[in-house]
Each structure stands twice: as C-alpha cells, then as structure tokens.
Amino acid sequence: MAHSVQVSEKKMTGRHFLTLLDYSPEEIEQLLHSAKSFKDNPATKTGVLSGKSLGMIFENASTRTRVSFEVGLTQMGGHALFLSPRDLQIGRGEPVMDTAQVLSRYLDAIMIRTNSHELVEEFAKYATVPVINALTDAYHPCQALADLLTIQEQKQQLKGLKLAYFGDGNNVAHSLLVAGAKMGMNVVLATPAEHKADPQVVAKVKEIAAITGATIEETEDATAAAKDADVIYTDVWASMGFEEEQTSREQTLSAYQVNDVLLSGAKEDYIFLHCLPAHRGEEVSAEVIDGHHSFVYDQAENRLHAQQAILAALIG
C-alpha cells in the first residue's frame, strides 16, 4: 500500500461512514490495509482508541454488527454503549436533531442500525461527531468493507475479479455494487424483475465503473451470471422489514437459489460468501454454504477487523 495506517486515520478523522460512495478507491484500500494490519498484528490495536466512546443505536436485531463493534472497540481500549430506541427519548418523539446534538456532546461516534437511510443522513446532518451506518434499507457499507477484505485475503486481488450476486437487489446488493465498482471488479446482479436493485444506485455505480474500469451488469439469467465467477454471493430473500413478503418472495426468487447445479459454470476455485443469517434450503443449499468453497465465517470474523479500521480512521 502506498499509504500507512497513520496517514489513513489522519485523512479520514471526523468523517461520516454512511456509504462507500463517499470514499475514494485509495481510501477504501487504506481501510482494508488497516483492517488487515489489525487482524494480523492484534497487539497494534491495543489502546489505539483508549477513552473513546461509541453509541450504538439499534432499531433492528443484530448478532454480528453489535458484537463486532462492541468487542472491537473494547479491544482498542474504548467503550461501546448499546442504545435501544426504547431506552432513548427518540423513541418517544424527540427530534433527531436534538438527539444527535446531545449524543455528540457525550460520545466520540454514533453508530446506527435502522430501516430508513434518510434517518441516518439526518443524524449525520446534525451530529458533530462521526456517524456510522450499520445497515439501512439502502446500504450496508460495513458489511461490504468486510466482504472486500475477505475476497482480498482469498484471491490476493480485487481488480478484475467477477463477483456474481443472486437474489434480492437489496441493501447488501447496493453496497456490493458500490464496493465492486470502486475497486475495479466486474459485478453481475442476477435478480428477477420484481426485485431489481434501485435504478438510481445502479446509475451512480456505472458512472464510477466508467472511471475505474469495472463492469456492472444486471440480468435475470442466474446461470449466465454464475459463468466464470470468482466470487458467488447471496443474501436472504426477505430482509429485515420485509418478513411479511417471505412467502411471495420464495416463489419469485426460487430460481435464484445458489446450489451446485447453478455453480457448475463458476470457476473451479470460486469462493462463496453470505452476510448471514442464512436460510439453508432457501437462498442457498446446505451443500454450498457448508462446503469447502464457503468462507462465510471468515467473512463474519472480518466484520470485527473492518469495523476496527473504520473506528480508528474516524475517531483515532
């Protein structure tokens, strides 16, 4: 890498982390370098964020996000607070402007997991400390950074790789599009017409791809998408907030299940990724997610290291 971790942290201090659209390819590389350094040399993160506090607002359930952020900051000498809307006045109607400004007086950063991306943007507008998007209906940038780290570890590169995503064109798909375009990857989204990615996101991503040399493709043909893929990715068919559509989505998306038949055309050394939780027998077969091509647990672990890099860069 051309830049050291210290340069990366100095350059990004005080910024928000709402979507990777706001970060250059060089800055993303710096975050990946920092994450890998923390992972390979755990002693280097000790005390890096001593005395720092992170407020974690969760409007939705979480396993990986909550644990990785909380443990990650603790390992770096800081402290994370779990904040449920039931415990905050915002849950009783306090304006976002007031909550954001007050929490900024206590905390060094605010992390939010919610449905509305507009709410996170409003928080960032009024907060005077960095705001981190830990998942909205529109984007999941923390997951995408961990995904890039996992791919880089297994393939020793990002640029030029083909990543094929199958299923619902959701927040994870959006962030993969952005991440892939920024890093010069060739991303194919295989989705039915009813569940395509947001056209505005796709348009933005294609503008980025034109600069970085990436390619972005949407198709309804799952078999074509899998052909010669280096990375195979899927997510649940009914994300948080869409559980009532589970039955209808199972019918619409059944042709996009990731299984051995679909992957017969992928590269022999393809890797399989899933942001978890997974529903075996729905979006992915047990044979694939539990097989030797699967790196979903490495991917989940990398949420810890990627988020430590984000925290160090923003508040270090």
mmCIF file of C-alpha atoms in Angstrom:
data_model
loop_
_atom_site.group_PDB
_atom_site.id
_atom_site.type_symbol
_atom_site.label_atom_id
_atom_site.label_comp_id
_atom_site.label_asym_id
_atom_site.label_seq_id
_atom_site.Cartn_x
_atom_site.Cartn_y
_atom_site.Cartn_z
ATOM 1 C CA MET A 1 0.000 0.000 0.000
ATOM 2 C CA ALA A 2 1.197 3.499 -0.757
ATOM 3 C CA HIS A 3 -0.232 4.967 2.434
ATOM 4 C CA SER A 4 0.373 3.965 6.026
ATOM 5 C CA VAL A 5 -2.397 3.333 8.542
ATOM 6 C CA GLN A 6 -1.465 6.604 10.259
ATOM 7 C CA VAL A 7 -1.970 8.602 7.061
ATOM 8 C CA SER A 8 -5.318 6.899 6.528
ATOM 9 C CA GLU A 9 -6.541 7.701 10.030
ATOM 10 C CA LYS A 10 -5.480 11.339 9.844
ATOM 11 C CA LYS A 11 -7.107 11.825 6.478
ATOM 12 C CA MET A 12 -10.468 10.364 7.482
ATOM 13 C CA THR A 13 -10.823 11.636 11.043
ATOM 14 C CA GLY A 14 -14.156 13.301 11.675
ATOM 15 C CA ARG A 15 -15.893 11.977 8.554
ATOM 16 C CA HIS A 16 -19.124 10.013 8.469
ATOM 17 C CA PHE A 17 -19.344 6.459 7.174
ATOM 18 C CA LEU A 18 -22.784 6.281 5.551
ATOM 19 C CA THR A 19 -21.948 4.643 2.215
ATOM 20 C CA LEU A 20 -18.801 3.738 0.303
ATOM 21 C CA LEU A 21 -19.932 6.190 -2.369
ATOM 22 C CA ASP A 22 -18.320 8.841 -0.154
ATOM 23 C CA TYR A 23 -14.889 7.144 -0.187
ATOM 24 C CA SER A 24 -12.308 7.003 -2.951
ATOM 25 C CA PRO A 25 -10.730 3.705 -4.066
ATOM 26 C CA GLU A 26 -7.494 4.821 -2.378
ATOM 27 C CA GLU A 27 -9.288 5.455 0.908
ATOM 28 C CA ILE A 28 -11.009 2.079 0.742
ATOM 29 C CA GLU A 29 -7.603 0.478 0.131
ATOM 30 C CA GLN A 30 -6.291 2.277 3.199
ATOM 31 C CA LEU A 31 -9.160 0.951 5.314
ATOM 32 C CA LEU A 32 -8.531 -2.573 4.039
ATOM 33 C CA HIS A 33 -4.829 -2.235 4.799
ATOM 34 C CA SER A 34 -5.624 -1.046 8.316
ATOM 35 C CA ALA A 35 -8.097 -3.891 8.881
ATOM 36 C CA LYS A 36 -5.603 -6.490 7.693
ATOM 37 C CA SER A 37 -2.892 -4.982 9.880
ATOM 38 C CA PHE A 38 -5.109 -5.136 12.948
ATOM 39 C CA LYS A 39 -6.066 -8.727 12.126
ATOM 40 C CA ASP A 40 -2.517 -9.946 11.577
ATOM 41 C CA ASN A 41 -0.970 -7.957 14.435
ATOM 42 C CA PRO A 42 -3.553 -7.723 17.254
ATOM 43 C CA ALA A 43 -1.086 -6.005 19.584
ATOM 44 C CA THR A 44 -1.040 -2.949 17.304
ATOM 45 C CA LYS A 45 -4.642 -2.074 18.128
ATOM 46 C CA THR A 46 -4.215 -2.113 21.904
ATOM 47 C CA GLY A 47 -5.001 1.317 23.297
ATOM 48 C CA VAL A 48 -5.490 2.896 19.869
ATOM 49 C CA LEU A 49 -8.906 4.210 20.946
ATOM 50 C CA SER A 50 -8.307 4.474 24.673
ATOM 51 C CA GLY A 51 -11.004 6.562 26.328
ATOM 52 C CA LYS A 52 -13.162 6.736 23.188
ATOM 53 C CA SER A 53 -16.900 6.014 23.364
ATOM 54 C CA LEU A 54 -19.291 4.769 20.681
ATOM 55 C CA GLY A 55 -23.064 4.988 20.980
ATOM 56 C CA MET A 56 -24.773 2.099 19.158
ATOM 57 C CA ILE A 57 -28.417 2.771 18.273
ATOM 58 C CA PHE A 58 -30.219 -0.403 17.191
ATOM 59 C CA GLU A 59 -33.753 -0.286 15.843
ATOM 60 C CA ASN A 60 -33.316 -3.812 14.432
ATOM 61 C CA ALA A 61 -31.968 -7.086 15.758
ATOM 62 C CA SER A 62 -28.265 -7.803 15.388
ATOM 63 C CA THR A 63 -25.706 -10.519 16.057
ATOM 64 C CA ARG A 64 -22.575 -9.766 14.055
ATOM 65 C CA THR A 65 -22.875 -5.980 13.975
ATOM 66 C CA ARG A 66 -23.455 -5.482 17.684
ATOM 67 C CA VAL A 67 -20.883 -7.984 18.897
ATOM 68 C CA SER A 68 -18.173 -6.972 16.419
ATOM 69 C CA PHE A 69 -18.498 -3.252 17.138
ATOM 70 C CA GLU A 70 -18.687 -3.719 20.905
ATOM 71 C CA VAL A 71 -15.826 -6.215 21.138
ATOM 72 C CA GLY A 72 -13.838 -4.333 18.532
ATOM 73 C CA LEU A 73 -13.863 -1.073 20.437
ATOM 74 C CA THR A 74 -13.171 -2.834 23.750
ATOM 75 C CA GLN A 75 -10.064 -4.456 22.228
ATOM 76 C CA MET A 76 -8.874 -0.990 21.236
ATOM 77 C CA GLY A 77 -9.340 0.421 24.717
ATOM 78 C CA GLY A 78 -12.652 2.195 24.159
ATOM 79 C CA HIS A 79 -16.212 1.675 25.306
ATOM 80 C CA ALA A 80 -19.398 0.965 23.327
ATOM 81 C CA LEU A 81 -22.904 1.627 24.640
ATOM 82 C CA PHE A 82 -25.936 -0.288 23.372
ATOM 83 C CA LEU A 83 -28.802 2.174 22.890
ATOM 84 C CA SER A 84 -32.262 0.865 22.120
ATOM 85 C CA PRO A 85 -34.933 3.328 20.931
ATOM 86 C CA ARG A 86 -36.975 2.037 23.855
ATOM 87 C CA ASP A 87 -34.320 3.477 26.146
ATOM 88 C CA LEU A 88 -33.895 6.778 24.302
ATOM 89 C CA GLN A 89 -36.206 9.759 24.148
ATOM 90 C CA ILE A 90 -36.107 9.490 20.352
ATOM 91 C CA GLY A 91 -38.395 6.505 20.823
ATOM 92 C CA ARG A 92 -40.913 8.861 22.444
ATOM 93 C CA GLY A 93 -40.757 11.500 19.746
ATOM 94 C CA GLU A 94 -37.672 13.592 20.496
ATOM 95 C CA PRO A 95 -36.476 15.185 17.239
ATOM 96 C CA VAL A 96 -33.454 13.572 15.588
ATOM 97 C CA MET A 97 -31.782 16.998 15.622
ATOM 98 C CA ASP A 98 -31.906 17.134 19.416
ATOM 99 C CA THR A 99 -30.832 13.542 19.981
ATOM 100 C CA ALA A 100 -27.932 13.828 17.523
ATOM 101 C CA GLN A 101 -26.597 17.039 19.033
ATOM 102 C CA VAL A 102 -26.920 15.841 22.628
ATOM 103 C CA LEU A 103 -25.287 12.467 21.979
ATOM 104 C CA SER A 104 -22.473 14.289 20.187
ATOM 105 C CA ARG A 105 -21.656 16.040 23.488
ATOM 106 C CA TYR A 106 -21.123 12.655 25.196
ATOM 107 C CA LEU A 107 -19.755 10.360 22.508
ATOM 108 C CA ASP A 108 -16.888 10.218 20.036
ATOM 109 C CA ALA A 109 -19.013 8.488 17.368
ATOM 110 C CA ILE A 110 -22.566 7.287 16.795
ATOM 111 C CA MET A 111 -23.437 4.040 15.034
ATOM 112 C CA ILE A 112 -26.993 3.426 13.799
ATOM 113 C CA ARG A 113 -28.825 0.351 12.505
ATOM 114 C CA THR A 114 -32.278 1.262 11.244
ATOM 115 C CA ASN A 115 -34.547 0.895 8.232
ATOM 116 C CA SER A 116 -34.605 4.445 6.944
ATOM 117 C CA HIS A 117 -31.429 5.658 5.263
ATOM 118 C CA GLU A 118 -32.853 9.173 5.433
ATOM 119 C CA LEU A 119 -32.845 8.931 9.244
ATOM 120 C CA VAL A 120 -29.124 8.133 9.256
ATOM 121 C CA GLU A 121 -28.464 11.026 6.895
ATOM 122 C CA GLU A 122 -30.445 13.323 9.181
ATOM 123 C CA PHE A 123 -28.427 12.125 12.168
ATOM 124 C CA ALA A 124 -25.233 12.876 10.270
ATOM 125 C CA LYS A 125 -26.525 16.333 9.339
ATOM 126 C CA TYR A 126 -26.920 17.383 12.967
ATOM 127 C CA ALA A 127 -24.260 15.295 14.740
ATOM 128 C CA THR A 128 -20.895 16.899 15.418
ATOM 129 C CA VAL A 129 -19.160 13.500 15.674
ATOM 130 C CA PRO A 130 -18.820 10.782 13.004
ATOM 131 C CA VAL A 131 -21.964 8.778 12.259
ATOM 132 C CA ILE A 132 -21.597 5.185 11.043
ATOM 133 C CA ASN A 133 -24.276 3.409 9.028
ATOM 134 C CA ALA A 134 -24.502 -0.107 10.442
ATOM 135 C CA LEU A 135 -27.296 -1.034 7.997
ATOM 136 C CA THR A 136 -30.266 0.696 6.425
ATOM 137 C CA ASP A 137 -32.724 -0.355 3.740
ATOM 138 C CA ALA A 138 -30.454 1.338 1.182
ATOM 139 C CA TYR A 139 -26.863 0.407 2.145
ATOM 140 C CA HIS A 140 -24.716 -1.845 4.340
ATOM 141 C CA PRO A 141 -21.197 -0.355 3.925
ATOM 142 C CA CYS A 142 -19.620 -2.026 6.968
ATOM 143 C CA GLN A 143 -20.554 -5.418 5.548
ATOM 144 C CA ALA A 144 -19.202 -4.500 2.112
ATOM 145 C CA LEU A 145 -15.833 -3.496 3.562
ATOM 146 C CA ALA A 146 -15.567 -6.843 5.353
ATOM 147 C CA ASP A 147 -16.556 -8.569 2.111
ATOM 148 C CA LEU A 148 -13.741 -6.838 0.221
ATOM 149 C CA LEU A 149 -11.281 -7.853 2.928
ATOM 150 C CA THR A 150 -12.400 -11.482 2.687
ATOM 151 C CA ILE A 151 -12.143 -11.542 -1.107
ATOM 152 C CA GLN A 152 -8.726 -9.895 -0.997
ATOM 153 C CA GLU A 153 -7.477 -12.452 1.520
ATOM 154 C CA GLN A 154 -8.662 -15.419 -0.535
ATOM 155 C CA LYS A 155 -7.890 -14.110 -4.033
ATOM 156 C CA GLN A 156 -4.951 -11.752 -3.309
ATOM 157 C CA GLN A 157 -6.607 -9.142 -5.512
ATOM 158 C CA LEU A 158 -9.857 -7.317 -6.202
ATOM 159 C CA LYS A 159 -9.456 -5.619 -9.566
ATOM 160 C CA GLY A 160 -10.690 -7.703 -12.470
ATOM 161 C CA LEU A 161 -12.448 -10.375 -10.400
ATOM 162 C CA LYS A 162 -16.006 -11.343 -11.308
ATOM 163 C CA LEU A 163 -18.484 -11.175 -8.432
ATOM 164 C CA ALA A 164 -21.922 -12.628 -9.072
ATOM 165 C CA TYR A 165 -24.760 -11.798 -6.671
ATOM 166 C CA PHE A 166 -28.034 -13.739 -6.692
ATOM 167 C CA GLY A 167 -31.452 -12.896 -5.278
ATOM 168 C CA ASP A 168 -32.949 -9.715 -3.925
ATOM 169 C CA GLY A 169 -31.494 -6.397 -5.117
ATOM 170 C CA ASN A 170 -31.358 -5.100 -1.558
ATOM 171 C CA ASN A 171 -29.062 -3.002 0.650
ATOM 172 C CA VAL A 172 -26.303 -5.621 0.554
ATOM 173 C CA ALA A 173 -26.510 -5.782 -3.230
ATOM 174 C CA HIS A 174 -26.297 -1.982 -3.417
ATOM 175 C CA SER A 175 -23.183 -1.857 -1.257
ATOM 176 C CA LEU A 176 -21.548 -4.688 -3.207
ATOM 177 C CA LEU A 177 -22.199 -2.758 -6.420
ATOM 178 C CA VAL A 178 -20.542 0.325 -4.965
ATOM 179 C CA ALA A 179 -17.611 -1.597 -3.461
ATOM 180 C CA GLY A 180 -17.018 -3.581 -6.638
ATOM 181 C CA ALA A 181 -17.185 -0.527 -8.879
ATOM 182 C CA LYS A 182 -14.797 1.430 -6.666
ATOM 183 C CA MET A 183 -12.258 -1.392 -6.675
ATOM 184 C CA GLY A 184 -12.411 -2.247 -10.375
ATOM 185 C CA MET A 185 -14.321 -5.510 -10.076
ATOM 186 C CA ASN A 186 -16.835 -6.951 -12.538
ATOM 187 C CA VAL A 187 -20.134 -7.236 -10.698
ATOM 188 C CA VAL A 188 -23.183 -9.078 -12.033
ATOM 189 C CA LEU A 189 -26.526 -8.907 -10.240
ATOM 190 C CA ALA A 190 -28.849 -11.796 -11.049
ATOM 191 C CA THR A 191 -32.295 -10.756 -9.837
ATOM 192 C CA PRO A 192 -35.883 -11.154 -11.017
ATOM 193 C CA ALA A 193 -37.568 -8.089 -12.495
ATOM 194 C CA GLU A 194 -39.634 -7.638 -9.333
ATOM 195 C CA HIS A 195 -36.567 -7.348 -7.116
ATOM 196 C CA LYS A 196 -34.006 -5.420 -9.129
ATOM 197 C CA ALA A 197 -31.560 -3.046 -7.473
ATOM 198 C CA ASP A 198 -32.505 0.630 -7.157
ATOM 199 C CA PRO A 199 -32.014 2.187 -10.620
ATOM 200 C CA GLN A 200 -30.556 5.349 -9.081
ATOM 201 C CA VAL A 201 -27.898 3.319 -7.263
ATOM 202 C CA VAL A 202 -27.088 1.388 -10.430
ATOM 203 C CA ALA A 203 -26.736 4.632 -12.394
ATOM 204 C CA LYS A 204 -24.310 6.077 -9.826
ATOM 205 C CA VAL A 205 -22.298 2.876 -9.797
ATOM 206 C CA LYS A 206 -21.994 2.767 -13.582
ATOM 207 C CA GLU A 207 -20.545 6.284 -13.521
ATOM 208 C CA ILE A 208 -17.897 5.066 -11.061
ATOM 209 C CA ALA A 209 -17.230 1.936 -13.127
ATOM 210 C CA ALA A 210 -16.534 4.051 -16.195
ATOM 211 C CA ILE A 211 -13.649 5.635 -14.300
ATOM 212 C CA THR A 212 -12.220 2.586 -12.519
ATOM 213 C CA GLY A 213 -12.539 0.095 -15.362
ATOM 214 C CA ALA A 214 -15.099 -2.034 -13.529
ATOM 215 C CA THR A 215 -18.128 -3.515 -15.268
ATOM 216 C CA ILE A 216 -21.652 -3.576 -13.886
ATOM 217 C CA GLU A 217 -24.316 -5.874 -15.268
ATOM 218 C CA GLU A 218 -27.892 -6.750 -14.330
ATOM 219 C CA THR A 219 -29.525 -9.920 -15.581
ATOM 220 C CA GLU A 220 -32.461 -12.218 -14.902
ATOM 221 C CA ASP A 221 -30.395 -15.190 -16.087
ATOM 222 C CA ALA A 222 -28.842 -16.775 -12.997
ATOM 223 C CA THR A 223 -26.910 -19.383 -14.988
ATOM 224 C CA ALA A 224 -25.250 -16.740 -17.145
ATOM 225 C CA ALA A 225 -24.348 -14.710 -14.082
ATOM 226 C CA ALA A 226 -22.605 -17.672 -12.448
ATOM 227 C CA LYS A 227 -20.459 -18.463 -15.503
ATOM 228 C CA ASP A 228 -16.744 -17.956 -14.780
ATOM 229 C CA ALA A 229 -17.478 -16.173 -11.494
ATOM 230 C CA ASP A 230 -14.664 -15.846 -8.963
ATOM 231 C CA VAL A 231 -16.970 -14.836 -6.114
ATOM 232 C CA ILE A 232 -20.526 -16.037 -5.509
ATOM 233 C CA TYR A 233 -22.719 -14.053 -3.127
ATOM 234 C CA THR A 234 -26.290 -14.214 -1.904
ATOM 235 C CA ASP A 235 -28.440 -12.868 0.916
ATOM 236 C CA VAL A 236 -31.764 -13.790 2.493
ATOM 237 C CA TRP A 237 -34.770 -13.311 0.259
ATOM 238 C CA ALA A 238 -36.740 -11.295 2.815
ATOM 239 C CA SER A 239 -34.512 -8.797 4.617
ATOM 240 C CA MET A 240 -35.468 -7.129 7.899
ATOM 241 C CA GLY A 241 -38.648 -5.154 7.403
ATOM 242 C CA PHE A 242 -39.867 -7.389 4.565
ATOM 243 C CA GLU A 243 -40.657 -10.549 6.544
ATOM 244 C CA GLU A 244 -44.353 -10.349 5.614
ATOM 245 C CA GLU A 245 -43.328 -10.920 1.983
ATOM 246 C CA GLN A 246 -41.498 -14.167 2.758
ATOM 247 C CA THR A 247 -43.966 -16.485 1.019
ATOM 248 C CA SER A 248 -44.316 -14.430 -2.150
ATOM 249 C CA ARG A 249 -40.567 -13.891 -2.340
ATOM 250 C CA GLU A 250 -39.879 -17.619 -2.042
ATOM 251 C CA GLN A 251 -41.937 -18.135 -5.198
ATOM 252 C CA THR A 252 -40.376 -15.250 -7.109
ATOM 253 C CA LEU A 253 -36.783 -15.939 -6.112
ATOM 254 C CA SER A 254 -36.689 -19.741 -6.138
ATOM 255 C CA ALA A 255 -34.880 -19.781 -9.495
ATOM 256 C CA TYR A 256 -32.021 -17.822 -7.913
ATOM 257 C CA GLN A 257 -31.120 -20.327 -5.216
ATOM 258 C CA VAL A 258 -27.347 -20.814 -5.054
ATOM 259 C CA ASN A 259 -26.724 -24.547 -5.375
ATOM 260 C CA ASP A 260 -24.308 -26.967 -7.008
ATOM 261 C CA VAL A 261 -26.250 -27.025 -10.282
ATOM 262 C CA LEU A 262 -26.171 -23.235 -10.628
ATOM 263 C CA LEU A 263 -22.480 -23.103 -9.754
ATOM 264 C CA SER A 264 -21.367 -25.749 -12.236
ATOM 265 C CA GLY A 265 -20.317 -22.926 -14.550
ATOM 266 C CA ALA A 266 -18.416 -20.906 -11.941
ATOM 267 C CA LYS A 267 -14.635 -21.054 -11.749
ATOM 268 C CA GLU A 268 -13.298 -24.155 -10.038
ATOM 269 C CA ASP A 269 -11.782 -22.069 -7.239
ATOM 270 C CA TYR A 270 -14.776 -19.797 -6.667
ATOM 271 C CA ILE A 271 -15.485 -18.627 -3.133
ATOM 272 C CA PHE A 272 -18.966 -18.380 -1.661
ATOM 273 C CA LEU A 273 -19.991 -15.502 0.606
ATOM 274 C CA HIS A 274 -23.160 -14.698 2.557
ATOM 275 C CA CYS A 275 -23.581 -11.834 5.024
ATOM 276 C CA LEU A 276 -25.636 -14.075 7.369
ATOM 277 C CA PRO A 277 -28.006 -15.030 8.864
ATOM 278 C CA ALA A 278 -28.636 -17.665 6.198
ATOM 279 C CA HIS A 279 -31.633 -19.851 5.469
ATOM 280 C CA ARG A 280 -30.296 -23.166 4.226
ATOM 281 C CA GLY A 281 -32.589 -24.628 1.609
ATOM 282 C CA GLU A 282 -33.885 -21.210 0.550
ATOM 283 C CA GLU A 283 -31.397 -18.736 -0.942
ATOM 284 C CA VAL A 284 -28.538 -21.244 -0.645
ATOM 285 C CA SER A 285 -28.240 -25.004 -0.352
ATOM 286 C CA ALA A 286 -26.571 -26.539 2.676
ATOM 287 C CA GLU A 287 -24.044 -28.213 0.369
ATOM 288 C CA VAL A 288 -22.772 -24.829 -0.817
ATOM 289 C CA ILE A 289 -22.752 -22.808 2.396
ATOM 290 C CA ASP A 290 -21.242 -25.675 4.376
ATOM 291 C CA GLY A 291 -18.890 -26.764 1.600
ATOM 292 C CA HIS A 292 -15.190 -26.118 1.053
ATOM 293 C CA HIS A 293 -15.827 -23.114 -1.215
ATOM 294 C CA SER A 294 -17.596 -21.272 1.602
ATOM 295 C CA PHE A 295 -15.828 -18.566 3.593
ATOM 296 C CA VAL A 296 -18.844 -17.177 5.438
ATOM 297 C CA TYR A 297 -17.254 -17.493 8.887
ATOM 298 C CA ASP A 298 -14.045 -15.764 7.793
ATOM 299 C CA GLN A 299 -16.326 -13.116 6.320
ATOM 300 C CA ALA A 300 -18.208 -12.754 9.611
ATOM 301 C CA GLU A 301 -14.942 -12.506 11.559
ATOM 302 C CA ASN A 302 -13.746 -9.790 9.218
ATOM 303 C CA ARG A 303 -16.610 -7.571 10.319
ATOM 304 C CA LEU A 304 -14.597 -7.115 13.544
ATOM 305 C CA HIS A 305 -11.381 -6.103 11.793
ATOM 306 C CA ALA A 306 -13.064 -3.930 9.171
ATOM 307 C CA GLN A 307 -15.023 -2.032 11.793
ATOM 308 C CA GLN A 308 -11.932 -1.522 13.898
ATOM 309 C CA ALA A 309 -10.328 0.069 10.834
ATOM 310 C CA ILE A 310 -13.361 2.319 10.375
ATOM 311 C CA LEU A 311 -13.331 3.389 14.026
ATOM 312 C CA ALA A 312 -9.586 4.033 14.024
ATOM 313 C CA ALA A 313 -9.867 6.102 10.870
ATOM 314 C CA LEU A 314 -12.820 8.182 12.037
ATOM 315 C CA ILE A 315 -12.011 8.792 15.717
ATOM 316 C CA GLY A 316 -8.406 7.643 16.137
#
